[in-house]
């Protein structure tokens, strides 16, 4: 991942920020004061701690860690989607937290390369934790130079949820597995004033579903090329875009999807206003029991000539990892205690059982209180899998791709126009 010399130098060495006005809002947390804490205080920066799935379990686990390590204080800083920006700002001031819990996406892709965080491979082995991690997760977190960016932790399955009761109500007698069946189901559902597939066409959920559908005719290697380069002109990518447009203009997606968000999508499905949604594990865990009782999970329906032989899902092992900062290396004994605690089987099992989280670590625990999450975990070879493109998309193209997604979900936008806006997202990177 290329980075400008100034940004690389600042993040690696830390830059003196001349004025407080240069700092972004910190969402109520004092992350820039991290380096001022005493050596017996471990500073952790996370998205867990408010409403994010798994937050209650995380905070409870922190309390237990503190009780087991009375001489070690832990300070928990919390940010939402702006965590990466806040962390980079604190790094510029050499006041970054010791451990960062965030996914591998956008800005974070460059952190290890520019020295904003450290390669943790040696720590993983020295602390005897390698066998706890699923090999596929280690591969996903390892960069092209063999560096392990972070300690893998959360993973996710991303299937399609089908409300059988609504499908039955509309006279759809089976879960759609082909594009024609999906279009037919959409027509029947609309006849009952029900939205077929709800999707956040104006945010990341729509971006992921669009990427999944485009990959209908792409192999994994072809998909990596498309999303790394922005070249959607190959035959398979063009066919995938045309398939998406066919589904969209046939009324498969909820009305005005181009303006919907992940929150709208979740609400529509959970209130049974829509019959289907492409939902990651954290969303599946929120489906009310009365809805989950008559919901199945499966893959996205395929078109004739697809590169896959079974309906597809997304699956990723890069949802949240524990990154170690340069400041963290100065408190490495405390970091070791913290990581070993969160890698313990009993701690991992709590996230699975209490929060319905998928994990990048080995565990025999099952999400029994989250039946849809457990059902997605059992899909295995019953579905095909396409690439989650996050680690291949250049950071500068991420937000433009969201804008392109909204345009793509707008009814009447031609396949040629969809390709044009997708490729335009990569200009200037």
Tab-separated table of C-alpha atoms in Angstrom, residues 163-369:
chain	number	residue	atom	x	y	z
A	163	UNK	CA	-37.881	-14.911	6.224
A	164	UNK	CA	-39.762	-18.112	5.409
A	165	UNK	CA	-43.046	-16.804	6.847
A	166	UNK	CA	-43.066	-13.825	4.477
A	167	UNK	CA	-42.031	-15.985	1.527
A	168	UNK	CA	-44.852	-18.406	2.350
A	169	UNK	CA	-47.298	-15.530	2.659
A	170	UNK	CA	-46.351	-14.406	-0.846
A	171	UNK	CA	-46.673	-17.917	-2.257
A	172	UNK	CA	-42.943	-18.535	-2.646
A	173	UNK	CA	-42.550	-22.220	-1.857
A	174	UNK	CA	-38.757	-22.468	-1.731
A	175	UNK	CA	-35.701	-20.384	-0.900
A	176	UNK	CA	-34.457	-18.802	-4.161
A	177	UNK	CA	-31.162	-20.210	-5.395
A	178	UNK	CA	-31.116	-18.730	-8.914
A	179	UNK	CA	-31.556	-15.242	-10.255
A	180	UNK	CA	-34.789	-16.180	-12.024
A	181	UNK	CA	-36.198	-17.625	-8.798
A	182	UNK	CA	-35.179	-14.475	-6.933
A	183	UNK	CA	-36.900	-12.233	-9.484
A	184	UNK	CA	-40.011	-14.390	-9.344
A	185	UNK	CA	-40.035	-14.232	-5.546
A	186	UNK	CA	-39.597	-10.452	-5.636
A	187	UNK	CA	-42.655	-10.046	-7.858
A	188	UNK	CA	-44.797	-12.144	-5.525
A	189	UNK	CA	-43.554	-10.310	-2.442
A	190	UNK	CA	-44.285	-6.937	-3.996
A	191	UNK	CA	-47.773	-8.198	-4.730
A	192	UNK	CA	-48.206	-8.479	-0.959
A	193	UNK	CA	-46.674	-5.004	-0.387
A	194	UNK	CA	-43.524	-6.533	1.049
A	195	UNK	CA	-40.000	-5.427	0.188
A	196	UNK	CA	-37.970	-8.315	-1.278
A	197	UNK	CA	-34.273	-7.685	-0.430
A	198	UNK	CA	-33.525	-4.808	1.934
A	199	UNK	CA	-30.029	-3.340	1.687
A	200	UNK	CA	-28.172	-0.219	2.754
A	201	UNK	CA	-27.493	1.026	-0.756
A	202	UNK	CA	-26.041	4.232	0.650
A	203	UNK	CA	-23.362	2.690	2.847
A	204	UNK	CA	-20.984	-0.223	3.322
A	205	UNK	CA	-23.709	-2.887	3.380
A	206	UNK	CA	-24.722	-2.008	-0.159
A	207	UNK	CA	-21.105	-1.837	-1.227
A	208	UNK	CA	-20.491	-5.374	0.034
A	209	UNK	CA	-23.616	-6.818	-1.599
A	210	UNK	CA	-22.795	-5.121	-4.891
A	211	UNK	CA	-19.279	-6.579	-4.731
A	212	UNK	CA	-20.710	-10.007	-3.979
A	213	UNK	CA	-23.052	-9.923	-6.968
A	214	UNK	CA	-20.361	-8.609	-9.316
A	215	UNK	CA	-18.238	-11.623	-8.341
A	216	UNK	CA	-20.872	-14.030	-9.649
A	217	UNK	CA	-18.749	-14.550	-12.765
A	218	UNK	CA	-15.305	-13.994	-11.213
A	219	UNK	CA	-12.786	-16.389	-9.725
A	220	UNK	CA	-11.070	-15.311	-6.513
A	221	UNK	CA	-7.896	-14.247	-8.343
A	222	UNK	CA	-9.929	-12.274	-10.877
A	223	UNK	CA	-11.836	-10.564	-8.058
A	224	UNK	CA	-8.582	-9.610	-6.325
A	225	UNK	CA	-7.389	-7.980	-9.544
A	226	UNK	CA	-10.654	-6.105	-10.071
A	227	UNK	CA	-10.783	-4.615	-6.588
A	228	UNK	CA	-7.074	-3.884	-6.313
A	229	UNK	CA	-6.931	-2.058	-9.647
A	230	UNK	CA	-10.451	-0.780	-10.276
A	231	UNK	CA	-10.508	-2.477	-13.657
A	232	UNK	CA	-14.126	-3.539	-14.125
A	233	UNK	CA	-13.745	-3.932	-17.890
A	234	UNK	CA	-13.049	-7.670	-17.990
A	235	UNK	CA	-15.720	-10.040	-19.211
A	236	UNK	CA	-16.534	-11.520	-15.814
A	237	UNK	CA	-16.831	-8.129	-14.090
A	238	UNK	CA	-19.039	-6.784	-16.876
A	239	UNK	CA	-21.277	-9.852	-16.646
A	240	UNK	CA	-21.541	-9.395	-12.885
A	241	UNK	CA	-22.549	-5.754	-13.262
A	242	UNK	CA	-25.140	-6.705	-15.864
A	243	UNK	CA	-26.528	-9.360	-13.503
A	244	UNK	CA	-26.807	-6.795	-10.724
A	245	UNK	CA	-28.607	-4.334	-13.011
A	246	UNK	CA	-30.991	-7.082	-14.144
A	247	UNK	CA	-31.906	-7.893	-10.550
A	248	UNK	CA	-32.193	-4.241	-9.556
A	249	UNK	CA	-34.457	-3.233	-12.441
A	250	UNK	CA	-36.610	-6.325	-11.876
A	251	UNK	CA	-37.467	-4.954	-8.433
A	252	UNK	CA	-35.394	-7.343	-6.334
A	253	UNK	CA	-34.153	-4.614	-3.971
A	254	UNK	CA	-36.286	-2.510	-1.643
A	255	UNK	CA	-37.613	0.763	-3.017
A	256	UNK	CA	-35.151	3.670	-2.914
A	257	UNK	CA	-32.334	1.365	-1.806
A	258	UNK	CA	-29.851	3.980	-2.969
A	259	UNK	CA	-30.781	6.068	0.090
A	260	UNK	CA	-31.055	3.310	2.684
A	261	UNK	CA	-28.454	2.571	5.370
A	262	UNK	CA	-27.461	-0.460	7.394
A	263	UNK	CA	-29.747	0.709	10.215
A	264	UNK	CA	-32.701	0.991	7.837
A	265	UNK	CA	-31.945	-2.431	6.427
A	266	UNK	CA	-31.816	-4.026	9.871
A	267	UNK	CA	-35.050	-2.344	10.911
A	268	UNK	CA	-36.919	-3.410	7.777
A	269	UNK	CA	-35.905	-7.041	8.170
A	270	UNK	CA	-36.383	-7.210	11.929
A	271	UNK	CA	-39.874	-5.674	11.702
A	272	UNK	CA	-40.787	-8.048	8.855
A	273	UNK	CA	-41.239	-5.266	6.317
A	274	UNK	CA	-38.710	-7.040	4.078
A	275	UNK	CA	-38.259	-10.744	3.377
A	276	UNK	CA	-34.506	-10.965	2.749
A	277	UNK	CA	-31.275	-9.265	3.742
A	278	UNK	CA	-27.564	-9.854	3.292
A	279	UNK	CA	-26.483	-9.798	6.933
A	280	UNK	CA	-23.210	-10.269	8.759
A	281	UNK	CA	-23.102	-12.148	12.052
A	282	UNK	CA	-23.596	-9.074	14.239
A	283	UNK	CA	-26.829	-8.248	12.377
A	284	UNK	CA	-28.029	-11.854	12.549
A	285	UNK	CA	-27.514	-11.745	16.317
A	286	UNK	CA	-29.966	-8.824	16.537
A	287	UNK	CA	-32.846	-10.532	14.728
A	288	UNK	CA	-35.716	-10.840	17.253
A	289	UNK	CA	-36.527	-14.351	18.433
A	290	UNK	CA	-40.012	-14.287	16.891
A	291	UNK	CA	-38.476	-13.488	13.496
A	292	UNK	CA	-35.448	-15.760	13.830
A	293	UNK	CA	-37.789	-18.657	14.519
A	294	UNK	CA	-38.918	-18.669	10.873
A	295	UNK	CA	-35.734	-17.408	9.209
A	296	UNK	CA	-33.263	-19.481	7.199
A	297	UNK	CA	-29.767	-18.488	6.135
A	298	UNK	CA	-28.146	-19.359	2.824
A	299	UNK	CA	-26.262	-17.928	-0.116
A	300	UNK	CA	-26.913	-15.287	-2.755
A	301	UNK	CA	-28.706	-16.783	-5.807
A	302	UNK	CA	-26.604	-17.444	-8.896
A	303	UNK	CA	-27.045	-16.751	-12.590
A	304	UNK	CA	-26.428	-19.248	-15.428
A	305	UNK	CA	-22.733	-19.533	-16.259
A	306	UNK	CA	-21.611	-18.410	-12.803
A	307	UNK	CA	-18.040	-19.075	-11.690
A	308	UNK	CA	-19.460	-20.765	-8.569
A	309	UNK	CA	-21.501	-23.932	-8.273
A	310	UNK	CA	-23.437	-22.925	-5.132
A	311	UNK	CA	-25.108	-19.720	-3.915
A	312	UNK	CA	-22.474	-17.511	-2.313
A	313	UNK	CA	-21.774	-15.867	1.024
A	314	UNK	CA	-19.070	-13.516	2.254
A	315	UNK	CA	-16.791	-14.606	5.069
A	316	UNK	CA	-13.937	-12.713	6.670
A	317	UNK	CA	-11.487	-13.135	9.538
A	318	UNK	CA	-10.335	-9.507	9.674
A	319	UNK	CA	-13.204	-7.893	11.568
A	320	UNK	CA	-11.290	-6.943	14.719
A	321	UNK	CA	-7.719	-7.591	15.725
A	322	UNK	CA	-5.418	-6.415	18.514
A	323	UNK	CA	-2.784	-4.070	17.049
A	324	UNK	CA	0.284	-3.095	19.077
A	325	UNK	CA	1.559	0.473	18.755
A	326	UNK	CA	5.129	1.724	19.175
A	327	UNK	CA	4.073	2.987	22.613
A	328	UNK	CA	2.739	-0.489	23.354
A	329	UNK	CA	6.179	-2.006	22.877
A	330	UNK	CA	7.317	0.019	25.901
A	331	UNK	CA	4.725	-1.807	28.027
A	332	UNK	CA	5.075	-5.167	26.331
A	333	UNK	CA	4.772	-7.195	29.557
A	334	UNK	CA	1.367	-5.629	30.230
A	335	UNK	CA	0.337	-6.147	26.599
A	336	UNK	CA	1.321	-9.817	26.878
A	337	UNK	CA	-0.913	-10.305	29.925
A	338	UNK	CA	-3.785	-8.541	28.166
A	339	UNK	CA	-3.503	-10.568	24.948
A	340	UNK	CA	-3.117	-13.883	26.736
A	341	UNK	CA	-6.239	-13.129	28.787
A	342	UNK	CA	-8.342	-12.295	25.732
A	343	UNK	CA	-7.022	-15.347	23.884
A	344	UNK	CA	-8.016	-17.665	26.732
A	345	UNK	CA	-10.711	-20.191	25.824
A	346	UNK	CA	-13.066	-19.001	28.555
A	347	UNK	CA	-12.850	-15.383	27.362
A	348	UNK	CA	-13.312	-16.331	23.712
A	349	UNK	CA	-16.262	-18.565	24.597
A	350	UNK	CA	-18.002	-15.649	26.309
A	351	UNK	CA	-17.999	-13.594	23.107
A	352	UNK	CA	-19.466	-16.543	21.218
A	353	UNK	CA	-22.112	-17.441	23.802
A	354	UNK	CA	-23.053	-14.006	25.133
A	355	UNK	CA	-22.663	-11.804	22.053
A	356	UNK	CA	-23.072	-14.145	19.112
A	357	UNK	CA	-19.698	-13.157	17.685
A	358	UNK	CA	-17.791	-15.250	15.187
A	359	UNK	CA	-14.149	-15.601	16.160
A	360	UNK	CA	-10.882	-15.956	14.285
A	361	UNK	CA	-9.679	-18.251	17.076
A	362	UNK	CA	-10.202	-21.922	17.740
A	363	UNK	CA	-13.083	-22.673	20.111
A	364	UNK	CA	-15.615	-25.408	20.824
A	365	UNK	CA	-18.185	-22.877	22.038
A	366	UNK	CA	-21.453	-22.519	20.095
A	367	UNK	CA	-23.754	-19.499	19.748
A	368	UNK	CA	-26.762	-21.372	21.138
A	369	UNK	CA	-28.612	-18.191	22.121
